CSV table of C-alpha atoms in Angstrom, one decimal:
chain,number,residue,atom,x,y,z
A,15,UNK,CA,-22.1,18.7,-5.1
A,16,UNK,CA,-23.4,15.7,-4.1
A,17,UNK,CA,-27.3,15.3,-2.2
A,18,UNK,CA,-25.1,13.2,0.3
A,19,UNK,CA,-22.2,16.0,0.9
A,20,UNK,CA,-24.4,18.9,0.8
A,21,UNK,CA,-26.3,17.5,4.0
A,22,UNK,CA,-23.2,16.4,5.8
A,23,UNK,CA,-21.5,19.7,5.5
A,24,UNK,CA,-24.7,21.6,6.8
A,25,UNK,CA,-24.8,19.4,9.6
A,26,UNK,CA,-20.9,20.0,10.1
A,27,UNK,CA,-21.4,23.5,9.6
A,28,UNK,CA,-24.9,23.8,12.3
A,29,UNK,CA,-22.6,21.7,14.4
A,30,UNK,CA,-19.6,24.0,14.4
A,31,UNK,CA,-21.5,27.6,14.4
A,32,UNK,CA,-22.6,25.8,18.0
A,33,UNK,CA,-19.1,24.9,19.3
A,34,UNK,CA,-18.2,28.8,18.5
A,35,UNK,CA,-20.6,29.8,20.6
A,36,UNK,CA,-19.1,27.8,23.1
A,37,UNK,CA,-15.4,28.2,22.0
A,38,UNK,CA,-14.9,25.2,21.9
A,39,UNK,CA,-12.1,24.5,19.9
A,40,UNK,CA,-11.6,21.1,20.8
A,41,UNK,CA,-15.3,20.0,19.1
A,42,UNK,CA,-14.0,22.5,16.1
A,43,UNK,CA,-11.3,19.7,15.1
A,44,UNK,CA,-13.3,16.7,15.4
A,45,UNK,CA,-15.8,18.3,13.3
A,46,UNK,CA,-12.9,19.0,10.8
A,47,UNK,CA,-11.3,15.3,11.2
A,48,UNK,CA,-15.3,14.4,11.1
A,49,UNK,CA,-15.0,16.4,7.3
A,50,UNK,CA,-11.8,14.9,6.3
A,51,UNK,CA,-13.2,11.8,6.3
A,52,UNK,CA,-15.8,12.7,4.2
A,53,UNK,CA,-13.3,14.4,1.6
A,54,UNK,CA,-10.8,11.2,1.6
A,55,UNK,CA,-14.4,8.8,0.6
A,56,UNK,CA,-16.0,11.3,-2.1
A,57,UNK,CA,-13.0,13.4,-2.9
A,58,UNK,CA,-14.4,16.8,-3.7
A,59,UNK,CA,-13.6,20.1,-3.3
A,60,UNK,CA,-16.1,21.6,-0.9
A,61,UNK,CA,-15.3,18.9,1.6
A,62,UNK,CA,-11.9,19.1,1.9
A,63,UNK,CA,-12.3,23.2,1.4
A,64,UNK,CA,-14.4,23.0,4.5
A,65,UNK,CA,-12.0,21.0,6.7
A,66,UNK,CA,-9.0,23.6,6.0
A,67,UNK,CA,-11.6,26.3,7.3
A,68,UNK,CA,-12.5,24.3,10.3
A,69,UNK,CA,-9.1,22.9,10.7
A,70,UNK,CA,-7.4,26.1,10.3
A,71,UNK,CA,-10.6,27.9,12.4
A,72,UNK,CA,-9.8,25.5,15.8
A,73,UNK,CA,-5.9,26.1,15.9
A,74,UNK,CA,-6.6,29.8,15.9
A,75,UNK,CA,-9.3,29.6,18.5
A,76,UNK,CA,-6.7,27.3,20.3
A,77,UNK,CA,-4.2,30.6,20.3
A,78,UNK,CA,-7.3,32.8,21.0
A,79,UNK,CA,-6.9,35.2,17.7
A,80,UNK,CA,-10.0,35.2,16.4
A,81,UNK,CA,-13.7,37.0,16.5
A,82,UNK,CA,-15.7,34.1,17.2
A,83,UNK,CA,-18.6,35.8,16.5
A,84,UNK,CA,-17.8,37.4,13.3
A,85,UNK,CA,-16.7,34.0,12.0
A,86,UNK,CA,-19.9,32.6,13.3
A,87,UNK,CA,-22.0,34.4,11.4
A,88,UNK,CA,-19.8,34.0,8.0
A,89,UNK,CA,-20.4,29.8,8.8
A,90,UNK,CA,-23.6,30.8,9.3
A,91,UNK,CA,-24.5,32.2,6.2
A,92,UNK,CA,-22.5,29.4,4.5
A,93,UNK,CA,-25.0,27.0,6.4
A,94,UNK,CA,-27.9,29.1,5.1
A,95,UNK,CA,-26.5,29.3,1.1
A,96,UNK,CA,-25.9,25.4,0.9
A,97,UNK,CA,-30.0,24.9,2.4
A,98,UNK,CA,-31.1,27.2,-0.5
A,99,UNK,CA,-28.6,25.4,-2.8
A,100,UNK,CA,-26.6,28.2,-3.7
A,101,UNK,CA,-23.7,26.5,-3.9
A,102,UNK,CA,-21.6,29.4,-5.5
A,103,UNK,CA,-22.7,31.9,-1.9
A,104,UNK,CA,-21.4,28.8,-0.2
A,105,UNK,CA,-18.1,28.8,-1.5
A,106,UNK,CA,-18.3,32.5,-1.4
A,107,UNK,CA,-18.9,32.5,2.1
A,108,UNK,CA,-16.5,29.7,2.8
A,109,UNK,CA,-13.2,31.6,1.3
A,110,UNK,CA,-14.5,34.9,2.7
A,111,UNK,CA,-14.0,32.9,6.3
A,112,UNK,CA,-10.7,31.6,5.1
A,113,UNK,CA,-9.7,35.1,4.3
A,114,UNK,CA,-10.8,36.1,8.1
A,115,UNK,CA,-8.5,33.4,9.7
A,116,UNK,CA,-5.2,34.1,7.3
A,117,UNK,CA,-5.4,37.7,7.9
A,118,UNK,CA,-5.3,36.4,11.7
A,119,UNK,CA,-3.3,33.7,11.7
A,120,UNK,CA,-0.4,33.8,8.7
A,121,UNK,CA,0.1,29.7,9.2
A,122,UNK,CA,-2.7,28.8,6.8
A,123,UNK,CA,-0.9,27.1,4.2
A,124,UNK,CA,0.5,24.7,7.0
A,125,UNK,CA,-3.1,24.1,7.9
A,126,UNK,CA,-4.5,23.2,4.4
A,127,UNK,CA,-1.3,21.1,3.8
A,128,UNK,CA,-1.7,19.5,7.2
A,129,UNK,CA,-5.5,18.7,5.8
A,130,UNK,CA,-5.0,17.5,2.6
A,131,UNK,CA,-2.3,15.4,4.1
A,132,UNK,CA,-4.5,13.4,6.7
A,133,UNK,CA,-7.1,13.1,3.9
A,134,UNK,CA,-4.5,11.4,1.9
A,135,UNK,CA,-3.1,8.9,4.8
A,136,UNK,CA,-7.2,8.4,5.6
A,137,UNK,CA,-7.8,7.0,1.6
A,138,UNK,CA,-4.9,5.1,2.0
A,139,UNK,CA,-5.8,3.3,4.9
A,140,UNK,CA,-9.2,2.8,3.2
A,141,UNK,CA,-7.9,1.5,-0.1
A,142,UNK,CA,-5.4,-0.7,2.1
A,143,UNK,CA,-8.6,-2.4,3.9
A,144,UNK,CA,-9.6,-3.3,0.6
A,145,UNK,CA,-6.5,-5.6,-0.1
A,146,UNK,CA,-4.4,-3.5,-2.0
A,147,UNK,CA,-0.8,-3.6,-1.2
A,148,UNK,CA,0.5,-0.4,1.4
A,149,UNK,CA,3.3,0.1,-1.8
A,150,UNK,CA,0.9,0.5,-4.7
A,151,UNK,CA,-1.5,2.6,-2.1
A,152,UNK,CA,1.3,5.0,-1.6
A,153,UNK,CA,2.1,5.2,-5.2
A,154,UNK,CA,-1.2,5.9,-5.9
A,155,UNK,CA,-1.6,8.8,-3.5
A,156,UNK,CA,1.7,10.5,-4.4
A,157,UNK,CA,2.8,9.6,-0.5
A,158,UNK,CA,5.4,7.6,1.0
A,159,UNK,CA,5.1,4.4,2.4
A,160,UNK,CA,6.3,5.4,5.7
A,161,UNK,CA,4.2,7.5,6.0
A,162,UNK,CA,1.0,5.3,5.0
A,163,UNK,CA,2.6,2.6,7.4
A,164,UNK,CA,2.7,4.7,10.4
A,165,UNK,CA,-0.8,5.8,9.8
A,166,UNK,CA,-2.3,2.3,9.7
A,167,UNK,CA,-0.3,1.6,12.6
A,168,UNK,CA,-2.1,3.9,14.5
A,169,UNK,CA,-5.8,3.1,13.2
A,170,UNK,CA,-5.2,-0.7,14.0
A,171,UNK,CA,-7.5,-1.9,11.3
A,172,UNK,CA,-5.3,-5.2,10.8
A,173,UNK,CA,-6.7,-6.2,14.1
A,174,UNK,CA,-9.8,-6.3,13.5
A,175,UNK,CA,-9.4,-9.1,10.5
A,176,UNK,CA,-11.6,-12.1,10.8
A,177,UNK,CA,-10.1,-15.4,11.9
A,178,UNK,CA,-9.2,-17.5,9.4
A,179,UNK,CA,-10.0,-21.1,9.3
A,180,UNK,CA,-7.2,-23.5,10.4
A,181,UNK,CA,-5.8,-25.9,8.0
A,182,UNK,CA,-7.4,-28.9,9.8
A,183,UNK,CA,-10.7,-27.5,9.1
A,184,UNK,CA,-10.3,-26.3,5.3
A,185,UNK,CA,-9.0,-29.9,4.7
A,186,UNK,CA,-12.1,-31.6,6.4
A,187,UNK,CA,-14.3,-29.4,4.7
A,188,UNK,CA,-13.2,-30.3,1.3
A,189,UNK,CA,-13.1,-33.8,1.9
A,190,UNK,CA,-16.9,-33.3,2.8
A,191,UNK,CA,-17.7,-31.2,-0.3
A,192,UNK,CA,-15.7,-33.6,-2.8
A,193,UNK,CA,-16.7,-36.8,-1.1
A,194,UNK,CA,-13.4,-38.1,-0.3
């Protein structure tokens, strides 16, 4: 696991043992969106395994199924294994609290297919910042483009492109730099 990762989750996971405290489901998904993100740029495991928990953790809260308190101290000790660099307690920990929520909530596997699918559509809209066509990102990803193309609709990234430079401009410019 990356230096980078391992931090970000521990945050996450300090973050989130506080909104359970305050069952606060709400916070719960942003932290898991907040995750998501991270598991769309570096694409590992532990990221994306730790959005499914949260994820999955905030739309059982939302339905008010859960021991907040017992799944507290599971993050908890997560949290604690990924500061000692244990990473194999961390994961331990991690699928021991995924255990907790699908023996509460059966709907799991729609949560961790919901995940992975907004982590897909979120490197999409990355790759498609980059200048690669919306087609060949979709390809790539194993999605459709439909999909892709209602996803960067809703981020709005093209409308935050730079101006370009009218033609007038370009043309006056070149005449300069060539001397004509």
């Amino acid at each position: 696991m990356e230096e980078i990762v391992r931090r970000d989750i521990m945050e996450t996971l300090e973050q989130a043992v506080f909104s359970l405290k305050e069952a606060d489901a709400f916070r719960v998904k942003e932290l898991s969106n907040t995750v998501i993100h991270n598991a769309s740029i570096f694409q590992d495991e532990d990221s994306l395994s730790v959005a499914v928990l949260l994820y999955a953790l905030s739309k059982t809260m939302e339905r008010g199924r859960i021991d907040l308190a017992g799944i507290s101290q599971i993050i908890a000790r997560a949290k604690s294994a990924l500061q000692t660099f244990n990473i194999d307690e961390f994961r331990l920990a991690n699928k021991m609290a995924l255990r907790k929520i699908s023996e509460t909530d059966s709907r799991l596997k729609l949560f961790v297919n919901s995940v992975i699918e907004q982590a897909q559509l979120r490197k999409g809209s990355r790759i498609c910042m980059h200048g690669v066509s919306v087609a060949r990102t979709a390809s790539i990803l194993g999605i459709s483009r439909w999909e892709l193309m209602q996803y960067l609709g809703r981020t709005g990234f093209h409308e935050d492109m730079p101006e370009t430079v009218n033609s007038a401009s370009r043309l006056a410019l070149a005449m300069k730099v060539f001397g004509a």
